Amino acid sequence: MKISQKIEKQQKEGKVWWSFEYFPPRTAQGLQNLLDRIERMRALGPEFIDITWNAGGRTSDLTSEMVKTCQGLIGIETCMHLTCTNMPKEKVDIALREAKAHGCRNVLALRGDPPAGKEEWEAVEGGFIHGIDLVRHIRKNYGDYFDIAVPGFPQFQLLPPAERDLEMKYLKEKIDVGVDFIFTQMFYDVEIFIDWVKAVRAAGITIPIVPGIAPIQTWNGFMRATSLAKTVIPQFFMDALEPHKNDDEKVRAIGTKLVADMCRRILKEDLGILGLHFYTMNLEKATKMLLEELNLVPRVETLKPLPWRQSLTPNRRQETIRPIFWANRTKSYISRTENWDEYPNGRFGDSRSPAYGELDGYGVWFKQSKEDAIKLWDYPTSFSDIASLFSRFCTNQLAALPWSDQVPSSETSVISSQLARMNELGFLTINSQPAVNGARSDDKVHGWGPSNGYVYQKAYLEFFVNSALLDLLLKYIERDSNITYYAINNRGDLKTNTHSDGPNAVTWGVFPGKEIIQPTIVEAISFMAWKAPYELGQQWAQIYDEGSPSRKLISDFMETSFLVNVVHNDFQDLEAIFKPFFLAGEEYRTLNITSSVVNGIGGR
């Protein structure tokens, strides 16, 4: 069924409705668990769902497969994203034919973001240049079979008048060639949204507008998402959330009320809007909490025709028995397993999680413009120039790196001098955490989670390094049985000293009345799927002119270096993780000095 028909029906009946967005996960097990989650979240009553198309079209086959499964097996109306990025006309037609074959009647047509590693958007040979070209193509070849949506950007209302009016003209032109409704980008300033809707209507655009609502999951996730999208955050949001930024449970509870108030205002205003589209980030609990706060779903578990709902994931597909002591605690049994990934605080979560990769589901990019990036990082022409940038960042002398949009966290100050020395020795650190042995959960530096708890961390380092220095480092690492590591290059070649495929918890907390929470882990599958650091490095290289020394230096380093993570499993020894780095770095420096002297003498 077409989404426009669903919207029209709800509008006539005066009923509030909602829908969910998901993105294709980065791992196979994440996909299996996401499909299980989508089926479970169907009980929350969405009118439809939509599936994103990764920036650059890299997950196009996966998007198509998800649409097929959601339409055919799960039985929920699905809208498929379709972008122009890296999509020749033939590939677009394949996607549309498959969507039609799967019974999909709805498409969100976008130009899309630049492909990975590209600064500017460019059309592929035989592809489309603008979103309007994609809309025209769909209408020409499929008539009115598909409902077509396009994106809307409320913050365009803040542009200078001439630019704002031009963007409105472009939107009107797209609508006029056959668009049925608009999905908006996420926003948190409801006044901007209301002004934009009124401007859209004043421009003669009458089709439905569906506001994009982003539940607040965690403080770090909220700040990262709004930073990347340059989303305006009302000051009262910050005043309410920031004092609790180390307690994700509290942030989500407060954020739920703030976003719910925003939704109430939208539904109350005379805008003709009765629908809300939730950007779930493949997570469940925050969206459910928001719907409950809005009194849009019952707060009790929906009754099922069977004692419990069978899972579709392979490890549970054949499940026919559950412990009898859970028989009257179905909700508890489910909640123990369904929301295990709700606090993705660290860079690495569990690869089984549908949300693994988080914003990478929409593409990887850093927020700086070319001009801002050059102001920050200048024109490096040697490896020592790059190492100096990393070292300065660790000691708060530099505001950002391509891998870190914000200044280092407060706990980085505990190990800032060690990190600076590591970078000077050739280990370019992009993520780290110090060892912590039972800090109180309200500790100003290390604390997180509910009050009256205690938190623990294993020391962790993530960095780029050249292969020769890595070989020296591994020689010293092998002398310490408490150290585990994974090292991977851009081609996917993996080195490790662990034979376990299971996760290694590197952060955990113990809180009154709760099970032990393990929000951050390291495991092989998630690390091998983590390509973002290399993509960000190449994007940094792209800001410099083609053929320039800076572009060549950075690009070559990304092509030849290893990305490594190291965990020291003795969380009681705060300094142990750094010892092999200092020993290997000094040996490498000595070898290079010796080599330079010998070559210098030999050349006389």
mmCIF file with all atom_site columns, N, CA and C in Angstrom, residues 506-552:
data_model
loop_
_atom_site.group_PDB
_atom_site.id
_atom_site.type_symbol
_atom_site.label_atom_id
_atom_site.label_alt_id
_atom_site.label_comp_id
_atom_site.label_asym_id
_atom_site.label_entity_id
_atom_site.label_seq_id
_atom_site.pdbx_PDB_ins_code
_atom_site.Cartn_x
_atom_site.Cartn_y
_atom_site.Cartn_z
_atom_site.occupancy
_atom_site.B_iso_or_equiv
_atom_site.pdbx_formal_charge
_atom_site.auth_seq_id
_atom_site.auth_comp_id
_atom_site.auth_asym_id
_atom_site.auth_atom_id
_atom_site.pdbx_PDB_model_num
ATOM 1   N N  . VAL A 1 506 ? 35.796 -4.261 27.938 1.00 0.00 ? 506 VAL A N  1
ATOM 2   C CA . VAL A 1 506 ? 36.827 -3.321 28.370 1.00 0.00 ? 506 VAL A CA 1
ATOM 3   C C  . VAL A 1 506 ? 36.261 -2.224 29.271 1.00 0.00 ? 506 VAL A C  1
ATOM 4   N N  . THR A 1 507 ? 34.943 -2.159 29.395 1.00 0.00 ? 507 THR A N  1
ATOM 5   C CA . THR A 1 507 ? 34.295 -1.240 30.336 1.00 0.00 ? 507 THR A CA 1
ATOM 6   C C  . THR A 1 507 ? 33.124 -1.970 30.970 1.00 0.00 ? 507 THR A C  1
ATOM 7   N N  . TRP A 1 508 ? 32.986 -1.865 32.275 1.00 0.00 ? 508 TRP A N  1
ATOM 8   C CA . TRP A 1 508 ? 31.821 -2.448 32.922 1.00 0.00 ? 508 TRP A CA 1
ATOM 9   C C  . TRP A 1 508 ? 31.499 -1.685 34.191 1.00 0.00 ? 508 TRP A C  1
ATOM 10  N N  . GLY A 1 509 ? 30.269 -1.806 34.629 1.00 0.00 ? 509 GLY A N  1
ATOM 11  C CA . GLY A 1 509 ? 29.817 -1.099 35.824 1.00 0.00 ? 509 GLY A CA 1
ATOM 12  C C  . GLY A 1 509 ? 28.976 -1.993 36.710 1.00 0.00 ? 509 GLY A C  1
ATOM 13  N N  . VAL A 1 510 ? 29.090 -1.769 38.007 1.00 0.00 ? 510 VAL A N  1
ATOM 14  C CA . VAL A 1 510 ? 28.317 -2.517 38.999 1.00 0.00 ? 510 VAL A CA 1
ATOM 15  C C  . VAL A 1 510 ? 27.441 -1.516 39.744 1.00 0.00 ? 510 VAL A C  1
ATOM 16  N N  . PHE A 1 511 ? 26.104 -1.702 39.679 1.00 0.00 ? 511 PHE A N  1
ATOM 17  C CA . PHE A 1 511 ? 25.170 -0.727 40.229 1.00 0.00 ? 511 PHE A CA 1
ATOM 18  C C  . PHE A 1 511 ? 24.125 -1.419 41.094 1.00 0.00 ? 511 PHE A C  1
ATOM 19  N N  . PRO A 1 512 ? 23.632 -0.727 42.117 1.00 0.00 ? 512 PRO A N  1
ATOM 20  C CA . PRO A 1 512 ? 22.630 -1.331 43.003 1.00 0.00 ? 512 PRO A CA 1
ATOM 21  C C  . PRO A 1 512 ? 21.394 -1.787 42.236 1.00 0.00 ? 512 PRO A C  1
ATOM 22  N N  . GLY A 1 513 ? 20.974 -3.017 42.504 1.00 0.00 ? 513 GLY A N  1
ATOM 23  C CA . GLY A 1 513 ? 19.736 -3.514 41.915 1.00 0.00 ? 513 GLY A CA 1
ATOM 24  C C  . GLY A 1 513 ? 19.804 -3.822 40.444 1.00 0.00 ? 513 GLY A C  1
ATOM 25  N N  . LYS A 1 514 ? 21.010 -3.890 39.862 1.00 0.00 ? 514 LYS A N  1
ATOM 26  C CA . LYS A 1 514 ? 21.146 -4.159 38.431 1.00 0.00 ? 514 LYS A CA 1
ATOM 27  C C  . LYS A 1 514 ? 22.173 -5.256 38.196 1.00 0.00 ? 514 LYS A C  1
ATOM 28  N N  . GLU A 1 515 ? 22.055 -5.919 37.050 1.00 0.00 ? 515 GLU A N  1
ATOM 29  C CA . GLU A 1 515 ? 23.111 -6.821 36.634 1.00 0.00 ? 515 GLU A CA 1
ATOM 30  C C  . GLU A 1 515 ? 24.324 -5.995 36.208 1.00 0.00 ? 515 GLU A C  1
ATOM 31  N N  . ILE A 1 516 ? 25.476 -6.626 36.126 1.00 0.00 ? 516 ILE A N  1
ATOM 32  C CA . ILE A 1 516 ? 26.679 -5.938 35.658 1.00 0.00 ? 516 ILE A CA 1
ATOM 33  C C  . ILE A 1 516 ? 26.450 -5.471 34.222 1.00 0.00 ? 516 ILE A C  1
ATOM 34  N N  . ILE A 1 517 ? 26.728 -4.205 33.977 1.00 0.00 ? 517 ILE A N  1
ATOM 35  C CA . ILE A 1 517 ? 26.557 -3.627 32.640 1.00 0.00 ? 517 ILE A CA 1
ATOM 36  C C  . ILE A 1 517 ? 27.909 -3.579 31.946 1.00 0.00 ? 517 ILE A C  1
ATOM 37  N N  . GLN A 1 518 ? 27.974 -4.084 30.712 1.00 0.00 ? 518 GLN A N  1
ATOM 38  C CA . GLN A 1 518 ? 29.210 -4.095 29.921 1.00 0.00 ? 518 GLN A CA 1
ATOM 39  C C  . GLN A 1 518 ? 28.975 -3.337 28.621 1.00 0.00 ? 518 GLN A C  1
ATOM 40  N N  . PRO A 1 519 ? 29.073 -2.017 28.630 1.00 0.00 ? 519 PRO A N  1
ATOM 41  C CA . PRO A 1 519 ? 28.707 -1.248 27.442 1.00 0.00 ? 519 PRO A CA 1
ATOM 42  C C  . PRO A 1 519 ? 29.750 -1.223 26.334 1.00 0.00 ? 519 PRO A C  1
ATOM 43  N N  . THR A 1 520 ? 31.012 -1.545 26.644 1.00 0.00 ? 520 THR A N  1
ATOM 44  C CA . THR A 1 520 ? 32.056 -1.434 25.635 1.00 0.00 ? 520 THR A CA 1
ATOM 45  C C  . THR A 1 520 ? 32.870 -2.710 25.578 1.00 0.00 ? 520 THR A C  1
ATOM 46  N N  . ILE A 1 521 ? 33.019 -3.246 24.356 1.00 0.00 ? 521 ILE A N  1
ATOM 47  C CA . ILE A 1 521 ? 33.781 -4.477 24.175 1.00 0.00 ? 521 ILE A CA 1
ATOM 48  C C  . ILE A 1 521 ? 34.744 -4.314 23.008 1.00 0.00 ? 521 ILE A C  1
ATOM 49  N N  . VAL A 1 522 ? 35.661 -5.258 22.889 1.00 0.00 ? 522 VAL A N  1
ATOM 50  C CA . VAL A 1 522 ? 36.525 -5.383 21.718 1.00 0.00 ? 522 VAL A CA 1
ATOM 51  C C  . VAL A 1 522 ? 36.393 -6.817 21.223 1.00 0.00 ? 522 VAL A C  1
ATOM 52  N N  . GLU A 1 523 ? 36.194 -6.976 19.925 1.00 0.00 ? 523 GLU A N  1
ATOM 53  C CA . GLU A 1 523 ? 36.108 -8.305 19.339 1.00 0.00 ? 523 GLU A CA 1
ATOM 54  C C  . GLU A 1 523 ? 36.575 -8.245 17.896 1.00 0.00 ? 523 GLU A C  1
ATOM 55  N N  . ALA A 1 524 ? 36.927 -9.384 17.339 1.00 0.00 ? 524 ALA A N  1
ATOM 56  C CA . ALA A 1 524 ? 37.515 -9.442 15.999 1.00 0.00 ? 524 ALA A CA 1
ATOM 57  C C  . ALA A 1 524 ? 36.538 -8.973 14.928 1.00 0.00 ? 524 ALA A C  1
ATOM 58  N N  . ILE A 1 525 ? 35.288 -9.464 14.986 1.00 0.00 ? 525 ILE A N  1
ATOM 59  C CA . ILE A 1 525 ? 34.343 -9.164 13.907 1.00 0.00 ? 525 ILE A CA 1
ATOM 60  C C  . ILE A 1 525 ? 34.072 -7.670 13.812 1.00 0.00 ? 525 ILE A C  1
ATOM 61  N N  . SER A 1 526 ? 33.818 -7.033 14.951 1.00 0.00 ? 526 SER A N  1
ATOM 62  C CA . SER A 1 526 ? 33.514 -5.606 14.914 1.00 0.00 ? 526 SER A CA 1
ATOM 63  C C  . SER A 1 526 ? 34.729 -4.795 14.474 1.00 0.00 ? 526 SER A C  1
ATOM 64  N N  . PHE A 1 527 ? 35.935 -5.220 14.888 1.00 0.00 ? 527 PHE A N  1
ATOM 65  C CA . PHE A 1 527 ? 37.133 -4.483 14.500 1.00 0.00 ? 527 PHE A CA 1
ATOM 66  C C  . PHE A 1 527 ? 37.382 -4.601 13.000 1.00 0.00 ? 527 PHE A C  1
ATOM 67  N N  . MET A 1 528 ? 37.185 -5.795 12.441 1.00 0.00 ? 528 MET A N  1
ATOM 68  C CA . MET A 1 528 ? 37.415 -5.999 11.014 1.00 0.00 ? 528 MET A CA 1
ATOM 69  C C  . MET A 1 528 ? 36.395 -5.242 10.171 1.00 0.00 ? 528 MET A C  1
ATOM 70  N N  . ALA A 1 529 ? 35.205 -5.025 10.745 1.00 0.00 ? 529 ALA A N  1
ATOM 71  C CA . ALA A 1 529 ? 34.170 -4.278 10.016 1.00 0.00 ? 529 ALA A CA 1
ATOM 72  C C  . ALA A 1 529 ? 34.361 -2.768 10.127 1.00 0.00 ? 529 ALA A C  1
ATOM 73  N N  . TRP A 1 530 ? 35.264 -2.343 11.023 1.00 0.00 ? 530 TRP A N  1
ATOM 74  C CA . TRP A 1 530 ? 35.429 -0.928 11.324 1.00 0.00 ? 530 TRP A CA 1
ATOM 75  C C  . TRP A 1 530 ? 36.378 -0.284 10.309 1.00 0.00 ? 530 TRP A C  1
ATOM 76  N N  . LYS A 1 531 ? 35.818 0.249  9.216  1.00 0.00 ? 531 LYS A N  1
ATOM 77  C CA . LYS A 1 531 ? 36.618 0.851  8.151  1.00 0.00 ? 531 LYS A CA 1
ATOM 78  C C  . LYS A 1 531 ? 36.666 2.376  8.238  1.00 0.00 ? 531 LYS A C  1
ATOM 79  N N  . ALA A 1 532 ? 35.882 2.939  9.157  1.00 0.00 ? 532 ALA A N  1
ATOM 80  C CA . ALA A 1 532 ? 35.752 4.394  9.220  1.00 0.00 ? 532 ALA A CA 1
ATOM 81  C C  . ALA A 1 532 ? 37.075 5.129  9.367  1.00 0.00 ? 532 ALA A C  1
ATOM 82  N N  . PRO A 1 533 ? 38.023 4.666  10.212 1.00 0.00 ? 533 PRO A N  1
ATOM 83  C CA . PRO A 1 533 ? 39.271 5.426  10.348 1.00 0.00 ? 533 PRO A CA 1
ATOM 84  C C  . PRO A 1 533 ? 40.014 5.610  9.034  1.00 0.00 ? 533 PRO A C  1
ATOM 85  N N  . TYR A 1 534 ? 40.036 4.585  8.203  1.00 0.00 ? 534 TYR A N  1
ATOM 86  C CA . TYR A 1 534 ? 40.703 4.717  6.911  1.00 0.00 ? 534 TYR A CA 1
ATOM 87  C C  . TYR A 1 534 ? 39.949 5.686  6.004  1.00 0.00 ? 534 TYR A C  1
ATOM 88  N N  . GLU A 1 535 ? 38.615 5.615  6.015  1.00 0.00 ? 535 GLU A N  1
ATOM 89  C CA . GLU A 1 535 ? 37.826 6.514  5.181  1.00 0.00 ? 535 GLU A CA 1
ATOM 90  C C  . GLU A 1 535 ? 38.005 7.968  5.613  1.00 0.00 ? 535 GLU A C  1
ATOM 91  N N  . LEU A 1 536 ? 38.044 8.206  6.921  1.00 0.00 ? 536 LEU A N  1
ATOM 92  C CA . LEU A 1 536 ? 38.245 9.568  7.421  1.00 0.00 ? 536 LEU A CA 1
ATOM 93  C C  . LEU A 1 536 ? 39.622 10.089 7.038  1.00 0.00 ? 536 LEU A C  1
ATOM 94  N N  . GLY A 1 537 ? 40.625 9.208  7.100  1.00 0.00 ? 537 GLY A N  1
ATOM 95  C CA . GLY A 1 537 ? 41.972 9.615  6.697  1.00 0.00 ? 537 GLY A CA 1
ATOM 96  C C  . GLY A 1 537 ? 42.030 10.019 5.241  1.00 0.00 ? 537 GLY A C  1
ATOM 97  N N  . GLN A 1 538 ? 41.368 9.257  4.381  1.00 0.00 ? 538 GLN A N  1
ATOM 98  C CA . GLN A 1 538 ? 41.367 9.602  2.954  1.00 0.00 ? 538 GLN A CA 1
ATOM 99  C C  . GLN A 1 538 ? 40.569 10.874 2.699  1.00 0.00 ? 538 GLN A C  1
ATOM 100 N N  . GLN A 1 539 ? 39.514 11.106 3.492  1.00 0.00 ? 539 GLN A N  1
ATOM 101 C CA . GLN A 1 539 ? 38.780 12.365 3.350  1.00 0.00 ? 539 GLN A CA 1
ATOM 102 C C  . GLN A 1 539 ? 39.656 13.550 3.742  1.00 0.00 ? 539 GLN A C  1
ATOM 103 N N  . TRP A 1 540 ? 40.480 13.355 4.754  1.00 0.00 ? 540 TRP A N  1
ATOM 104 C CA . TRP A 1 540 ? 41.427 14.409 5.125  1.00 0.00 ? 540 TRP A CA 1
ATOM 105 C C  . TRP A 1 540 ? 42.364 14.688 3.963  1.00 0.00 ? 540 TRP A C  1
ATOM 106 N N  . ALA A 1 541 ? 42.878 13.639 3.348  1.00 0.00 ? 541 ALA A N  1
ATOM 107 C CA . ALA A 1 541 ? 43.790 13.823 2.212  1.00 0.00 ? 541 ALA A CA 1
ATOM 108 C C  . ALA A 1 541 ? 43.113 14.598 1.078  1.00 0.00 ? 541 ALA A C  1
ATOM 109 N N  . GLN A 1 542 ? 41.794 14.348 0.876  1.00 0.00 ? 542 GLN A N  1
ATOM 110 C CA . GLN A 1 542 ? 41.087 14.944 -0.256 1.00 0.00 ? 542 GLN A CA 1
ATOM 111 C C  . GLN A 1 542 ? 40.917 16.454 -0.143 1.00 0.00 ? 542 GLN A C  1
ATOM 112 N N  . ILE A 1 543 ? 41.088 17.020 1.053  1.00 0.00 ? 543 ILE A N  1
ATOM 113 C CA . ILE A 1 543 ? 40.905 18.472 1.156  1.00 0.00 ? 543 ILE A CA 1
ATOM 114 C C  . ILE A 1 543 ? 42.063 19.230 0.519  1.00 0.00 ? 543 ILE A C  1
ATOM 115 N N  . TYR A 1 544 ? 43.182 18.531 0.299  1.00 0.00 ? 544 TYR A N  1
ATOM 116 C CA . TYR A 1 544 ? 44.341 19.165 -0.330 1.00 0.00 ? 544 TYR A CA 1
ATOM 117 C C  . TYR A 1 544 ? 44.317 18.923 -1.839 1.00 0.00 ? 544 TYR A C  1
ATOM 118 N N  . ASP A 1 545 ? 44.927 19.827 -2.580 1.00 0.00 ? 545 ASP A N  1
ATOM 119 C CA . ASP A 1 545 ? 44.893 19.752 -4.037 1.00 0.00 ? 545 ASP A CA 1
ATOM 120 C C  . ASP A 1 545 ? 45.524 18.458 -4.537 1.00 0.00 ? 545 ASP A C  1
ATOM 121 N N  . GLU A 1 546 ? 44.979 17.965 -5.618 1.00 0.00 ? 546 GLU A N  1
ATOM 122 C CA . GLU A 1 546 ? 45.517 16.750 -6.221 1.00 0.00 ? 546 GLU A CA 1
ATOM 123 C C  . GLU A 1 546 ? 46.977 16.971 -6.632 1.00 0.00 ? 546 GLU A C  1
ATOM 124 N N  . GLY A 1 547 ? 47.829 16.015 -6.280 1.00 0.00 ? 547 GLY A N  1
ATOM 125 C CA . GLY A 1 547 ? 49.256 16.122 -6.600 1.00 0.00 ? 547 GLY A CA 1
ATOM 126 C C  . GLY A 1 547 ? 50.059 16.894 -5.581 1.00 0.00 ? 547 GLY A C  1
ATOM 127 N N  . SER A 1 548 ? 49.390 17.463 -4.560 1.00 0.00 ? 548 SER A N  1
ATOM 128 C CA . SER A 1 548 ? 50.118 18.233 -3.551 1.00 0.00 ? 548 SER A CA 1
ATOM 129 C C  . SER A 1 548 ? 50.841 17.302 -2.586 1.00 0.00 ? 548 SER A C  1
ATOM 130 N N  . PRO A 1 549 ? 51.941 17.762 -1.986 1.00 0.00 ? 549 PRO A N  1
ATOM 131 C CA . PRO A 1 549 ? 52.680 16.922 -1.025 1.00 0.00 ? 549 PRO A CA 1
ATOM 132 C C  . PRO A 1 549 ? 51.817 16.460 0.145  1.00 0.00 ? 549 PRO A C  1
ATOM 133 N N  . SER A 1 550 ? 50.934 17.337 0.641  1.00 0.00 ? 550 SER A N  1
ATOM 134 C CA . SER A 1 550 ? 50.104 16.974 1.787  1.00 0.00 ? 550 SER A CA 1
ATOM 135 C C  . SER A 1 550 ? 49.137 15.842 1.449  1.00 0.00 ? 550 SER A C  1
ATOM 136 N N  . ARG A 1 551 ? 48.492 15.952 0.281  1.00 0.00 ? 551 ARG A N  1
ATOM 137 C CA . ARG A 1 551 ? 47.566 14.877 -0.097 1.00 0.00 ? 551 ARG A CA 1
ATOM 138 C C  . ARG A 1 551 ? 48.311 13.553 -0.259 1.00 0.00 ? 551 ARG A C  1
ATOM 139 N N  . LYS A 1 552 ? 49.454 13.589 -0.918 1.00 0.00 ? 552 LYS A N  1
ATOM 140 C CA . LYS A 1 552 ? 50.208 12.354 -1.147 1.00 0.00 ? 552 LYS A CA 1
ATOM 141 C C  . LYS A 1 552 ? 50.684 11.749 0.180  1.00 0.00 ? 552 LYS A C  1
#
